[in-house]
Short mmCIF file of C-alpha atoms in Angstrom, two decimals:
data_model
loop_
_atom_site.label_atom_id
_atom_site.label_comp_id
_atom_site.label_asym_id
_atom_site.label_seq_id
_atom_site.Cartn_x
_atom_site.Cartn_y
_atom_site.Cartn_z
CA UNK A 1 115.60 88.17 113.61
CA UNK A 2 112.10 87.23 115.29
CA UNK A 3 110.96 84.25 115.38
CA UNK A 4 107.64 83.58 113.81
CA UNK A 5 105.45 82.34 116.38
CA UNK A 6 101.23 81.58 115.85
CA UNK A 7 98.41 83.44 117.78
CA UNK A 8 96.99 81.56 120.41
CA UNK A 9 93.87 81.58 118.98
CA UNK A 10 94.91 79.58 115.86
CA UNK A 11 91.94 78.40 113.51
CA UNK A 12 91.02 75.24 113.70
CA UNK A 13 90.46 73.54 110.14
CA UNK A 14 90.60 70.57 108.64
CA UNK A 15 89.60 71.17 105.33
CA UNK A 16 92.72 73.05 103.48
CA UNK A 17 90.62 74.00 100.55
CA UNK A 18 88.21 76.53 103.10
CA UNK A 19 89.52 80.21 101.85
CA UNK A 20 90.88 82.47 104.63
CA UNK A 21 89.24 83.70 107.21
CA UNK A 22 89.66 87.34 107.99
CA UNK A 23 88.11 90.00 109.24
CA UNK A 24 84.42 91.14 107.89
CA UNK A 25 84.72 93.96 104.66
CA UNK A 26 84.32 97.32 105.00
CA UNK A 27 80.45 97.67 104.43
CA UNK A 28 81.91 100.48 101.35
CA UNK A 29 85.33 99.55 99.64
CA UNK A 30 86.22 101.91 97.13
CA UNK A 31 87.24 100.97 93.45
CA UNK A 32 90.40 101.60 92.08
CA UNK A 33 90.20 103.95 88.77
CA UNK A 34 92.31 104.72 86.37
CA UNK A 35 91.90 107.27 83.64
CA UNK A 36 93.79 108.29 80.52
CA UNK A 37 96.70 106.61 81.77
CA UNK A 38 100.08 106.46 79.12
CA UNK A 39 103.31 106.49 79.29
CA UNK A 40 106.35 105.99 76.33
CA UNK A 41 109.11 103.79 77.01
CA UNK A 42 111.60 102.55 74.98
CA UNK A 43 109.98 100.59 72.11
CA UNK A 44 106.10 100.61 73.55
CA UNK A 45 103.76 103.02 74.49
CA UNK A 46 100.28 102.64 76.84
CA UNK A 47 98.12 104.74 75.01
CA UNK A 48 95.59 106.54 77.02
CA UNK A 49 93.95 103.52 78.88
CA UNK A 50 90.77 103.68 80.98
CA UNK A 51 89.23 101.09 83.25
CA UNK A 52 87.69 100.57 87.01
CA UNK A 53 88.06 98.14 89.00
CA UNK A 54 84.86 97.38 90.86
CA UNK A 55 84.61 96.11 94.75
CA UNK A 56 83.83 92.20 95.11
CA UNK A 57 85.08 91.59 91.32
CA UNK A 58 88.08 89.55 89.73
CA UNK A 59 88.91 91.47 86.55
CA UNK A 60 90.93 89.34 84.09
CA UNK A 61 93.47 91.88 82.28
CA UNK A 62 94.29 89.45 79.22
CA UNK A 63 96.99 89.97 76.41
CA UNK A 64 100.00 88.48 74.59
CA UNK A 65 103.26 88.77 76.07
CA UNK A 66 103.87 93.02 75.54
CA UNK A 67 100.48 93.75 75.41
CA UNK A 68 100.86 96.02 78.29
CA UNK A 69 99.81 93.95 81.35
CA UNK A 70 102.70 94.71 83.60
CA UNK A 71 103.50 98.08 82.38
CA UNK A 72 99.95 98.66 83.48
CA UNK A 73 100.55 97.08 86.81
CA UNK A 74 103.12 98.72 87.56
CA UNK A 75 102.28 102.20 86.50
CA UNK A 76 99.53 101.83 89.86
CA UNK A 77 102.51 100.68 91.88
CA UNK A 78 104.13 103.38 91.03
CA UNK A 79 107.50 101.59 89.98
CA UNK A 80 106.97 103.05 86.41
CA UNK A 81 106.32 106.70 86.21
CA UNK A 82 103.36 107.59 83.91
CA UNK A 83 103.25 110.48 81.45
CA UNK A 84 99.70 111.69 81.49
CA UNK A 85 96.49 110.30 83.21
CA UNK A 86 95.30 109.73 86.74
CA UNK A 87 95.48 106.49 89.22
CA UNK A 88 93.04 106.89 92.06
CA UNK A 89 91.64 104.81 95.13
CA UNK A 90 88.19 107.26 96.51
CA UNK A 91 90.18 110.47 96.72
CA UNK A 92 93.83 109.14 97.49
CA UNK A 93 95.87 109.61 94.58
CA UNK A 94 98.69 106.88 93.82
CA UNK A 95 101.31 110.29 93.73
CA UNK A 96 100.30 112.62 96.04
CA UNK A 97 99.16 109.71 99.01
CA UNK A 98 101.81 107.36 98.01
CA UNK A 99 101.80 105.52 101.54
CA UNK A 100 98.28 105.67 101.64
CA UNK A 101 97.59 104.51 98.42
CA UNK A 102 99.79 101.72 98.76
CA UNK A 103 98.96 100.34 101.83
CA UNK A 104 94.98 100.01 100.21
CA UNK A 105 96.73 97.85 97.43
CA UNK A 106 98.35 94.33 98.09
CA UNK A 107 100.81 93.42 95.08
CA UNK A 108 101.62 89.85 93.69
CA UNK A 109 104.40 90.28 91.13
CA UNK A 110 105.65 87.50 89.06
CA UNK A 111 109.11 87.13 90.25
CA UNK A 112 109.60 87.83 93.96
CA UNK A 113 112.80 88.76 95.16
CA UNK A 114 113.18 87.78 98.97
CA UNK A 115 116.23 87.07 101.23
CA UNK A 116 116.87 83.48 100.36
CA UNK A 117 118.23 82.84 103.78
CA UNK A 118 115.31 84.01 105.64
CA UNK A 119 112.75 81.19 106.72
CA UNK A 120 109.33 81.64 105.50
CA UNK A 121 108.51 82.81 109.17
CA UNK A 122 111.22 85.67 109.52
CA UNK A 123 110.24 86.94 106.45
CA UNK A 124 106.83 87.19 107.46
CA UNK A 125 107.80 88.59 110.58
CA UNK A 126 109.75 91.35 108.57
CA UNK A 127 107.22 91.65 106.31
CA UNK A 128 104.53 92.69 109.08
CA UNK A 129 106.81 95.00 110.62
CA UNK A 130 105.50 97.59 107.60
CA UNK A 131 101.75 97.09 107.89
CA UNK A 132 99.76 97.96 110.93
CA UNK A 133 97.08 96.88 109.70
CA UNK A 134 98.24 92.82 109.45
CA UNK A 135 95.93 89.97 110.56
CA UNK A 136 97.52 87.01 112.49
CA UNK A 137 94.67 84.94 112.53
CA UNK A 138 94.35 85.69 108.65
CA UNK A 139 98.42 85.24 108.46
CA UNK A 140 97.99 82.07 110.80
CA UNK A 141 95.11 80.19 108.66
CA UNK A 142 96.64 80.60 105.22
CA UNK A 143 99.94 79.36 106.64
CA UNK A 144 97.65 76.50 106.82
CA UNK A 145 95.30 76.02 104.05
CA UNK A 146 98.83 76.56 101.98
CA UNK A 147 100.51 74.26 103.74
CA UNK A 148 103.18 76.36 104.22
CA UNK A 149 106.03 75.80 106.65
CA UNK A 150 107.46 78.59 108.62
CA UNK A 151 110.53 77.06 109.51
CA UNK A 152 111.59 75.91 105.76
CA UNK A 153 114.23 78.73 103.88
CA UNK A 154 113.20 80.89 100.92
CA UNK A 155 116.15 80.05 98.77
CA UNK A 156 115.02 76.02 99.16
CA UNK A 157 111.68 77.17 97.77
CA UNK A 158 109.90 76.16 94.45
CA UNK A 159 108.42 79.13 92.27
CA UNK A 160 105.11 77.50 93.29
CA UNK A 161 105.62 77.57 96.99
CA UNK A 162 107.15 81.43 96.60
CA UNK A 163 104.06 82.37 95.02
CA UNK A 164 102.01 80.84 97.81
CA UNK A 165 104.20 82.95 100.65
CA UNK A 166 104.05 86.08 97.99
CA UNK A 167 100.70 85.74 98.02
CA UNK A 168 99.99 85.30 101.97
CA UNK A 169 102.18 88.35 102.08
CA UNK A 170 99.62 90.33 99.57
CA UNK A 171 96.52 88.94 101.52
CA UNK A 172 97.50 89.21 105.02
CA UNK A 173 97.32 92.69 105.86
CA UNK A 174 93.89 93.28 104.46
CA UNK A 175 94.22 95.32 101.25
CA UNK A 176 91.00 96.58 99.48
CA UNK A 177 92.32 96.06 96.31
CA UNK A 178 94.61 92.78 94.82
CA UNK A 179 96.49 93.13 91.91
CA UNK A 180 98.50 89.92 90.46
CA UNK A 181 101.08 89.52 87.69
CA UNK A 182 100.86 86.19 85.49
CA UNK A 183 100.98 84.90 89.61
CA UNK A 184 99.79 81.16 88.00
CA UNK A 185 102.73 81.21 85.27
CA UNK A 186 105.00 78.00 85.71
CA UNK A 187 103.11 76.82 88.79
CA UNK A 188 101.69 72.83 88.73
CA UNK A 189 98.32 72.11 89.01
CA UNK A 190 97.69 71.57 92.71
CA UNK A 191 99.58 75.36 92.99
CA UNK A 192 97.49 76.94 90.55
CA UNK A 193 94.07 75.53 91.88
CA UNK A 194 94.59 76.47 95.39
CA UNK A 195 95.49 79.95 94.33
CA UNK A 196 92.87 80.54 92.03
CA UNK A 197 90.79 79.75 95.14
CA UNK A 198 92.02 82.33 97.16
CA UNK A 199 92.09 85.00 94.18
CA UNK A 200 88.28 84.23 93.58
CA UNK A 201 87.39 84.27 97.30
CA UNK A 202 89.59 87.73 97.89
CA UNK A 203 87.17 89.21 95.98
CA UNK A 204 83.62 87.00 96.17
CA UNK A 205 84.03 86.76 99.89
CA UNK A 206 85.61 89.43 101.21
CA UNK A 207 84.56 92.35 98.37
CA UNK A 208 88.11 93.38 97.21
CA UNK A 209 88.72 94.55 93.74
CA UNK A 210 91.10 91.98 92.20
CA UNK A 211 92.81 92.28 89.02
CA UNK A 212 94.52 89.00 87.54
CA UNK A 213 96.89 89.63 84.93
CA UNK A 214 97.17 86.03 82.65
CA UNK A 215 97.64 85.01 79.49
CA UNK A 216 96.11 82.08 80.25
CA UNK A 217 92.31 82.29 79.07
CA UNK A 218 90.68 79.12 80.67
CA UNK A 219 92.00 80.55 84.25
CA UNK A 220 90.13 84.08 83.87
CA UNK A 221 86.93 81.98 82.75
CA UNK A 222 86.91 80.33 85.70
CA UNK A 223 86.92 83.10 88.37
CA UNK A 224 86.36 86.30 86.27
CA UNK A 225 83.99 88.91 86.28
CA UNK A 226 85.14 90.82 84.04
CA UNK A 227 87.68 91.06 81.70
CA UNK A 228 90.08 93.74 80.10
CA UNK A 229 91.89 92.49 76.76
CA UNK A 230 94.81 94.80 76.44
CA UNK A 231 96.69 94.90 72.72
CA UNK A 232 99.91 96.94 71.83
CA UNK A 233 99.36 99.04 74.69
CA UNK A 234 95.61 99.45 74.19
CA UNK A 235 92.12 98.73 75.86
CA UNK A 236 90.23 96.58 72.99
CA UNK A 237 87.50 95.46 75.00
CA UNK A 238 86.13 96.20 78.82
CA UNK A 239 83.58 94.12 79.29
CA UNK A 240 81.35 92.01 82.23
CA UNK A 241 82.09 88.23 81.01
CA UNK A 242 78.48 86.64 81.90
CA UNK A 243 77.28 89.61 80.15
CA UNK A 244 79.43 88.82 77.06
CA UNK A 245 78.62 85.39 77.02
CA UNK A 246 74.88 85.62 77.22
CA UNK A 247 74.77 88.06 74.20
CA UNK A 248 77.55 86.83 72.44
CA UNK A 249 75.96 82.84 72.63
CA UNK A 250 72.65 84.19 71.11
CA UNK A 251 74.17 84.47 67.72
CA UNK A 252 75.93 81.08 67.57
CA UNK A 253 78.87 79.53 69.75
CA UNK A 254 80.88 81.66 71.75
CA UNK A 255 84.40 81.19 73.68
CA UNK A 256 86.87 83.53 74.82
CA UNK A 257 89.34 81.95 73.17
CA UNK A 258 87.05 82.97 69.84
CA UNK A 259 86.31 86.08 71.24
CA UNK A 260 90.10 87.61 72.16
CA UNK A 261 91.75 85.98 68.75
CA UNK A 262 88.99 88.18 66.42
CA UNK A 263 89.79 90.94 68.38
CA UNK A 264 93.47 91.46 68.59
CA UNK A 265 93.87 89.61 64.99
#
């Protein structure tokens, strides 16, 4: 196995809470749309969903537990085959240009399943071995601002620490689009702050279309755009949150927490 070693020219940074540094945006990143999108499995159904995910935006997708947030997620990776509807990036369709769909899209799932004897370093080594298009000085500098060390094994790993090397993983080869499954769920504070940081500057900074799958309603206030609120396999509201806010505070108080329990009660 290769050894994981650092470009020479390593960033230099002190402060670990400065998000990664990567290469400038595409002056034009594409959303990612999806239209009439369903599917039937065994005791749920997605019913016909529509929703785009815009460019330099962190879309909260919000719902109880089998609501439809992974299903969703994982009909655009393609590990659940849909029924009807259409999953697009420009004009690459998430069928027909599998590889080139996919390599647009970096993918945080909620459990990871790695080689628990690899260190953090060999894995990243294998991991790079699939995407031309990976960034060592981007790899190099969230190494650091995670505090992650290359030499330590997978298998010795918290859940918080494998969602920090998941998420390097997602980040480092420069998708256009960041999708992330309940990736805060479990983690302690420190863990959840620092990658709420790098969610909200994957898309603020560097113009990627993010969506953040939670249940957890105080997170997507905090770096969301937008939000989707999903219900028994259904869109119930699509909205731009400042947007709601502003009109929704006119008439009286207003808080998601309000808002989502009136609409999926």
């Amino acid at each position: 196995m290769t050894r994981f070693t650092a470009p020479e020219n390593k960033v230099e940074n002190n402060d670990r809470s400065t998000t990664v540094i990567a290469r400038q945006p595409p002056t034009m990143r594409e959303p990612l749309e999806i239209e009439n999108l369903s599917v039937r499995l065994d005791g749920f159904s997605l019913e016909e969903i529509s929703f785009r995910l815009h460019p330099g935006q962190v879309t909260g997708l919000l719902g109880h537990n089998g609501a439809g947030k992974t299903t969703t997620l994982r009909l655009i990776m393609g590990m659940v085959r849909k029924d009807t509807g259409s999953i697009r990036i420009g004009s690459l369709d998430h069928q027909k240009d599998e590889k080139a769909f996919k390599r647009r899209i970096g993918f945080v799932p909620e459990e990871s399943y790695f080689y628990n004897r690899m260190t953090t370093g060999e894995l990243i080594d294998f991991v790079k071995g699939f995407h031309q298009s990976w960034n060592e000085e981007t790899c190099t500098h969230l190494l650091d601002i995670l505090d992650l060390r290359a030499e330590k094994r997978i298998g010795q790993l918290s859940k918080g620490i494998r969602m920090k090397v998941n998420l390097l993983l997602a980040l480092a080869y420069e998708p256009d689009v960041l999708l992330l499954d309940e990736a805060t769920a479990g983690l302690d504070p420190r863990s959840r702050i620092e990658i709420l940081k790098l969610v909200r500057a994957a898309a603020h900074e560097h113009g990627r279309a993010v969506l953040f799958s939670t249940h957890i309603l105080h997170e997507v206030e905090q770096i969301a755009d937008r939000i989707i609120i999903l219900d028994h396999g259904r869109v119930l509201s699509d909205e731009n949150l400042n947007r709601l806010r502003n009109k929704e505070q006119n008439s009286g108080s207003w808080s998601l927490e309000k808002y989502y329990l009136e609409l999926i009660s």
